[in-house]
PDB file of C-alpha atoms in Angstrom:
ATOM      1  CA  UNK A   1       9.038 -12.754 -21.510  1.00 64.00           C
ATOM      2  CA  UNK A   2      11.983 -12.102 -19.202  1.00 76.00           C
ATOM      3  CA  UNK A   3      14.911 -13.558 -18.184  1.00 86.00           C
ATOM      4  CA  UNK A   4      15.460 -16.095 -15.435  1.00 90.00           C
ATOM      5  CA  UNK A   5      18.162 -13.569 -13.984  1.00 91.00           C
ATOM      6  CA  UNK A   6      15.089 -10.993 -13.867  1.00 90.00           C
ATOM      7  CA  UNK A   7      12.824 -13.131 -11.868  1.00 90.00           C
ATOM      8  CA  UNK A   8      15.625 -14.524  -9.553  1.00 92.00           C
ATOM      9  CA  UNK A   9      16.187 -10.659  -8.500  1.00 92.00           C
ATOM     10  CA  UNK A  10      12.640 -10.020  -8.073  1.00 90.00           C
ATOM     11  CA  UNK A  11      12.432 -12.694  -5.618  1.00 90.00           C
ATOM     12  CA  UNK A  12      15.644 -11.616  -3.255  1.00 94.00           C
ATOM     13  CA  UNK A  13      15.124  -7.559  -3.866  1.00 95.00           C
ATOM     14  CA  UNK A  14      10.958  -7.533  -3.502  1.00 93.00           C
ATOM     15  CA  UNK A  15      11.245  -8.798   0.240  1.00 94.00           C
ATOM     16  CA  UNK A  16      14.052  -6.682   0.481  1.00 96.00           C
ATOM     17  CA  UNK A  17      11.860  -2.930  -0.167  1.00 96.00           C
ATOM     18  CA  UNK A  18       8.491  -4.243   1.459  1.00 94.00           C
ATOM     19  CA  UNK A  19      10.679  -4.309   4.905  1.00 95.00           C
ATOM     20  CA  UNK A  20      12.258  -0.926   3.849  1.00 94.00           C
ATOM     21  CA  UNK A  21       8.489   0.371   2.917  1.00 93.00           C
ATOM     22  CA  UNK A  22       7.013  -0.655   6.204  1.00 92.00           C
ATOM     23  CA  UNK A  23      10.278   0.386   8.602  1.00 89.00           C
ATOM     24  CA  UNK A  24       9.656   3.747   6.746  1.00 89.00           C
ATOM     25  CA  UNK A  25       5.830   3.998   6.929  1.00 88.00           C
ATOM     26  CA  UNK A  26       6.176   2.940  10.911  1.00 83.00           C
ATOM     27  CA  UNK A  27       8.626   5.331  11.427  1.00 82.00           C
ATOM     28  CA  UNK A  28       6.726   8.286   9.611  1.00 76.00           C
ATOM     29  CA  UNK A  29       5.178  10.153  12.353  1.00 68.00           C
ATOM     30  CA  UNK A  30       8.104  11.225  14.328  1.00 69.00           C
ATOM     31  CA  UNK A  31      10.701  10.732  11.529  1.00 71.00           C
ATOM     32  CA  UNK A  32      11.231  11.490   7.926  1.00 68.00           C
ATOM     33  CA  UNK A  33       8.992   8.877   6.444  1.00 73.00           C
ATOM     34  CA  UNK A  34       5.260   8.202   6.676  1.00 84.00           C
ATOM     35  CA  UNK A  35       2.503   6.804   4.549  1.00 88.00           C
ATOM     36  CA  UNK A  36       3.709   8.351   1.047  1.00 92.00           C
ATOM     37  CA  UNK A  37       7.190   7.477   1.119  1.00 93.00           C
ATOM     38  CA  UNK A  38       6.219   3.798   2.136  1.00 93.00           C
ATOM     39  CA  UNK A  39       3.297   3.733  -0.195  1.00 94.00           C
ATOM     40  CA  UNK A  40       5.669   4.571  -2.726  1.00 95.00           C
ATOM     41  CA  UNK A  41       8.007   1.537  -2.060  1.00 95.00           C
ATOM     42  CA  UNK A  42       5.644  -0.800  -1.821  1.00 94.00           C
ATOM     43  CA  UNK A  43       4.430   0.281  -5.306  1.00 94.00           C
ATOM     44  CA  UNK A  44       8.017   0.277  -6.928  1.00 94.00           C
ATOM     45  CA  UNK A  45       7.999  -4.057  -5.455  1.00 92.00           C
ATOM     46  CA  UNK A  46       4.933  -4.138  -7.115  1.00 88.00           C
ATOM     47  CA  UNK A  47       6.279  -2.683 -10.115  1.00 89.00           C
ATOM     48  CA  UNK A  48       9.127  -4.913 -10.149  1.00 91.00           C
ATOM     49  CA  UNK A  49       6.844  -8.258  -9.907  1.00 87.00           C
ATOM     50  CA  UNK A  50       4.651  -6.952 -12.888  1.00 85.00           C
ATOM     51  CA  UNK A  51       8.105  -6.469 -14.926  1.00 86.00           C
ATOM     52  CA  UNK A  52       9.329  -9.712 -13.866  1.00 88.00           C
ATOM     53  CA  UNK A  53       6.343 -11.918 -14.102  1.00 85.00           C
ATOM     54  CA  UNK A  54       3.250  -9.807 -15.625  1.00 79.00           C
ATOM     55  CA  UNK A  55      -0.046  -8.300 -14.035  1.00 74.00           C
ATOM     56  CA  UNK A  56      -1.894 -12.151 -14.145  1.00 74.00           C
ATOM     57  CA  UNK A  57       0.929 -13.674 -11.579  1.00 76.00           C
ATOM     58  CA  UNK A  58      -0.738 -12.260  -9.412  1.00 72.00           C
ATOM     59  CA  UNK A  59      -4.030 -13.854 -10.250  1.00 68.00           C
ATOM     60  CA  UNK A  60      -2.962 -17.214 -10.966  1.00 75.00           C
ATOM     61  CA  UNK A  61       0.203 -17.539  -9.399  1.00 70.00           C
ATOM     62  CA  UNK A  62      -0.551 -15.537  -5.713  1.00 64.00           C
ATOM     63  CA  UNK A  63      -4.377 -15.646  -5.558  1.00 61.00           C
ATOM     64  CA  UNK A  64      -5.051 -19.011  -7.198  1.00 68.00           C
ATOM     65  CA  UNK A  65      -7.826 -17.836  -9.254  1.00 68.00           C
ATOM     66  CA  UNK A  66      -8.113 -17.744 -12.991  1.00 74.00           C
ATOM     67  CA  UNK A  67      -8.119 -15.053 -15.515  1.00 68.00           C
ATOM     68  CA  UNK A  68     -10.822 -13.772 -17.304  1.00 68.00           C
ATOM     69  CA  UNK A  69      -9.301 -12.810 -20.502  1.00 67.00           C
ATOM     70  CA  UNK A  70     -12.002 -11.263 -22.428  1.00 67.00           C
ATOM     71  CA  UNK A  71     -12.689  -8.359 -19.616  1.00 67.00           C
ATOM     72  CA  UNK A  72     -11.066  -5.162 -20.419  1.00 70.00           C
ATOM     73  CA  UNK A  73      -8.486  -4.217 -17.924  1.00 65.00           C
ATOM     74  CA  UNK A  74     -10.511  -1.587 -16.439  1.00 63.00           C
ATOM     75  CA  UNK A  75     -12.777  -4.026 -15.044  1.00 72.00           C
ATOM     76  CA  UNK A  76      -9.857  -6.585 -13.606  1.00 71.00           C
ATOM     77  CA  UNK A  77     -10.123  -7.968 -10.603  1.00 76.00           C
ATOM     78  CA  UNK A  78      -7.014  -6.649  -9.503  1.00 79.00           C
ATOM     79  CA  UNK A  79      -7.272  -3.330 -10.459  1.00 82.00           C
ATOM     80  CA  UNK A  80     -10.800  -3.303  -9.103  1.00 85.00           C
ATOM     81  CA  UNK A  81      -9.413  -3.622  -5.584  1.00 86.00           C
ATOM     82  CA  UNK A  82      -6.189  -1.299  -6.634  1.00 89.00           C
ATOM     83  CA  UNK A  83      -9.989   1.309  -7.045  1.00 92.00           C
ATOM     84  CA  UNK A  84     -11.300   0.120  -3.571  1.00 93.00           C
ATOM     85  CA  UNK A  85      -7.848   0.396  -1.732  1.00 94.00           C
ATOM     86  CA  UNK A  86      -7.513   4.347  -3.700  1.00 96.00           C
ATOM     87  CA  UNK A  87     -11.536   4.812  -1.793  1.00 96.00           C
ATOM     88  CA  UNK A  88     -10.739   3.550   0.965  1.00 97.00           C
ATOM     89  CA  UNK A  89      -7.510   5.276   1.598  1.00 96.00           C
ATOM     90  CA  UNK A  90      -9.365   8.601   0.820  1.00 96.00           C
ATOM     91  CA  UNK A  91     -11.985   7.863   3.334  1.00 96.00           C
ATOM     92  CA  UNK A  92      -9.497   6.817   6.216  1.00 95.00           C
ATOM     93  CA  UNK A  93      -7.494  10.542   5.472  1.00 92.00           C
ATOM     94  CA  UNK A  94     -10.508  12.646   5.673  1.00 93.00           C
ATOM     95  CA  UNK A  95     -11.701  11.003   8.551  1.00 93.00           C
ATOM     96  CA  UNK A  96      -8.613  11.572  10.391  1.00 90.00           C
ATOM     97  CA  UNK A  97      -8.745  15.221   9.202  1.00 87.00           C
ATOM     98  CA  UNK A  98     -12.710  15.772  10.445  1.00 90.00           C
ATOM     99  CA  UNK A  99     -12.096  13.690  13.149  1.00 89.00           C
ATOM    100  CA  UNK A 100     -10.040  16.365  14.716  1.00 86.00           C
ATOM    101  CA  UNK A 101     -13.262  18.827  14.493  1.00 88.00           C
ATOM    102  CA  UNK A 102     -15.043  16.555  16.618  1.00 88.00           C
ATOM    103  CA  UNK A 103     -12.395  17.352  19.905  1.00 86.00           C
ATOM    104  CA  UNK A 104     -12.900  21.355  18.478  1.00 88.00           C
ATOM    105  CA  UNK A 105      -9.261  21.456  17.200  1.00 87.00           C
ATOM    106  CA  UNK A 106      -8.004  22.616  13.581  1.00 89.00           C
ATOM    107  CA  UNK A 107      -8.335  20.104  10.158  1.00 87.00           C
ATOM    108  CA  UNK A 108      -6.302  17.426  10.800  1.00 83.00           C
ATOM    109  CA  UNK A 109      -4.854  18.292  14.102  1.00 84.00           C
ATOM    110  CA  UNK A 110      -2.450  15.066  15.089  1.00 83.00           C
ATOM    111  CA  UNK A 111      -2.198  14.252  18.984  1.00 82.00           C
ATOM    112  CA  UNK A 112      -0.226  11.516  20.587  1.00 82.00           C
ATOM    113  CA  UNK A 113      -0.377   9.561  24.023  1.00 86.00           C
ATOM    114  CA  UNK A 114       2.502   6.964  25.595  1.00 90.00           C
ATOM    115  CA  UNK A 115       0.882   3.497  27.096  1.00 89.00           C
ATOM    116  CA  UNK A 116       2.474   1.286  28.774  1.00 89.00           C
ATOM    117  CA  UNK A 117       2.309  -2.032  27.338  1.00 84.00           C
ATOM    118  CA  UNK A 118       3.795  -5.580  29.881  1.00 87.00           C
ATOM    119  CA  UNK A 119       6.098  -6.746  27.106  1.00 85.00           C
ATOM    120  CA  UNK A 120       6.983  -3.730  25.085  1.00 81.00           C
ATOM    121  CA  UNK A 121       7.276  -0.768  27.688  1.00 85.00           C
ATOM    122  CA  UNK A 122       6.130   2.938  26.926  1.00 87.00           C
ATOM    123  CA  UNK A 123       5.242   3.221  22.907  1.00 83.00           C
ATOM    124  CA  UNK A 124       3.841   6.297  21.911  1.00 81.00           C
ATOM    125  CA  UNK A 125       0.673   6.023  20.290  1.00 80.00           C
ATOM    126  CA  UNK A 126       0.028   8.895  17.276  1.00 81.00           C
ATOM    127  CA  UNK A 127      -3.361   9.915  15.377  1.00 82.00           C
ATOM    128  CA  UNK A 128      -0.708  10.910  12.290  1.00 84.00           C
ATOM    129  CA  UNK A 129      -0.850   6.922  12.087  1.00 85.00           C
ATOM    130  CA  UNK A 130      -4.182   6.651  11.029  1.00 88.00           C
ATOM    131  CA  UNK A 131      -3.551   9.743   8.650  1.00 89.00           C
ATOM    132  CA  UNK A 132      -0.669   7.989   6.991  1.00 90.00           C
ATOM    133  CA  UNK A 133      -2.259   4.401   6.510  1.00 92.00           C
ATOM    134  CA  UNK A 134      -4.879   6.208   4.721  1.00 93.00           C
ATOM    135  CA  UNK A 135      -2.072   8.255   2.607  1.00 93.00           C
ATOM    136  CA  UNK A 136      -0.338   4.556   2.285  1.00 94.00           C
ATOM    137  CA  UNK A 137      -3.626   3.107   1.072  1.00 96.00           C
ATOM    138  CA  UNK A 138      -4.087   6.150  -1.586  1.00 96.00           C
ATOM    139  CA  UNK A 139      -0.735   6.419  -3.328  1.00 95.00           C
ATOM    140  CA  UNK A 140      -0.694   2.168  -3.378  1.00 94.00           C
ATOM    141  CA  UNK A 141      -4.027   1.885  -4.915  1.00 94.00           C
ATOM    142  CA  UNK A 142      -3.439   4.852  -7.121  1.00 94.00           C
ATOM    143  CA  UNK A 143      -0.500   4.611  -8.409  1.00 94.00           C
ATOM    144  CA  UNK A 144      -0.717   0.826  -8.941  1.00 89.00           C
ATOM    145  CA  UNK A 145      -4.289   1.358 -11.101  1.00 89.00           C
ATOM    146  CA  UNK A 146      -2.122   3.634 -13.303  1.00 90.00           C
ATOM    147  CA  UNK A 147       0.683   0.935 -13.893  1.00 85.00           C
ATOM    148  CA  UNK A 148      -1.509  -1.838 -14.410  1.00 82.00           C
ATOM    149  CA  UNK A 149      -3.991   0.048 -16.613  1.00 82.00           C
ATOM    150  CA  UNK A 150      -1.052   2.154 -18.515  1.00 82.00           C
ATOM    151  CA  UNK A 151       1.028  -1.498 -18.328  1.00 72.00           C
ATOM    152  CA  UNK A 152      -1.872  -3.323 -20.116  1.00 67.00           C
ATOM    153  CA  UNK A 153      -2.049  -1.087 -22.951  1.00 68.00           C
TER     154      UNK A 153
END
């Protein structure tokens, strides 16, 4: 059980990383910053919701689904898709890296290209992007199977 002063700082500091993850994760492939560093935030407001309200808030209180209490937490539904996001994550970085071969260029050789778009102007478009959403996707789904499992013990 925790404190109302707990939960009440979850609520205003959560919001608070997620923006600081994702400025970080969109600035990542011409800046310090990428898919770890923001994978890595998003976990630690994660983190801070399981202290503050427990692994089934997110169930119950997010999802609107129930609980099945007498499944080990291994086979939870939420750390079930924490497994899926790890796969998937893994799949989307090695496919960036072969994906390179394909153009005859070196393991996860990165290119970039500027469009112009009406409202925005010139953005720069990177392949690194689709390299770091896959290292976002691994370190989230990852590290937040090892809380939740470690967490339930």
């Amino acid at each position: 059980m925790t404190t109302v002063i707990m939960r009440t700082t979850a609520r205003i500091v959560v919001p608070i990383i997620l923006v600081v993850a994702i400025s970080l994760f969109l600035q990542g492939h011409s800046l310090p910053g990428g898919g770890f560093i923001g994978g890595v935030l998003t976990v630690a407001a994660f983190t801070l919701i399981y202290v503050a309200y427990s692994l089934d808030y997110l169930e119950v209180g997010v999802l609107d689904r129930e609980v099945d209490y007498d499944r080990q937490i291994g086979e939870h539904r939420t750390v079930t898709a924490y497994r899926r996001l790890f796969k998937f994550g893994l799949a989307v970085t090695v496919g960036s890296g072969l994906a390179a071969l394909l153009f005859d260029e070196p393991f996860l050789s990165q290119d970039y290209e500027y469009v112009h778009l009406p409202l925005f102007g010139e953005i720069e478009l990177a392949s690194a992007v689709v390299f770091d959403i896959g290292i976002f996707c691994v370190v989230v789904g990852g590290l937040l199977t090892i809380f939740s499992v470690v967490g339930a013990e």
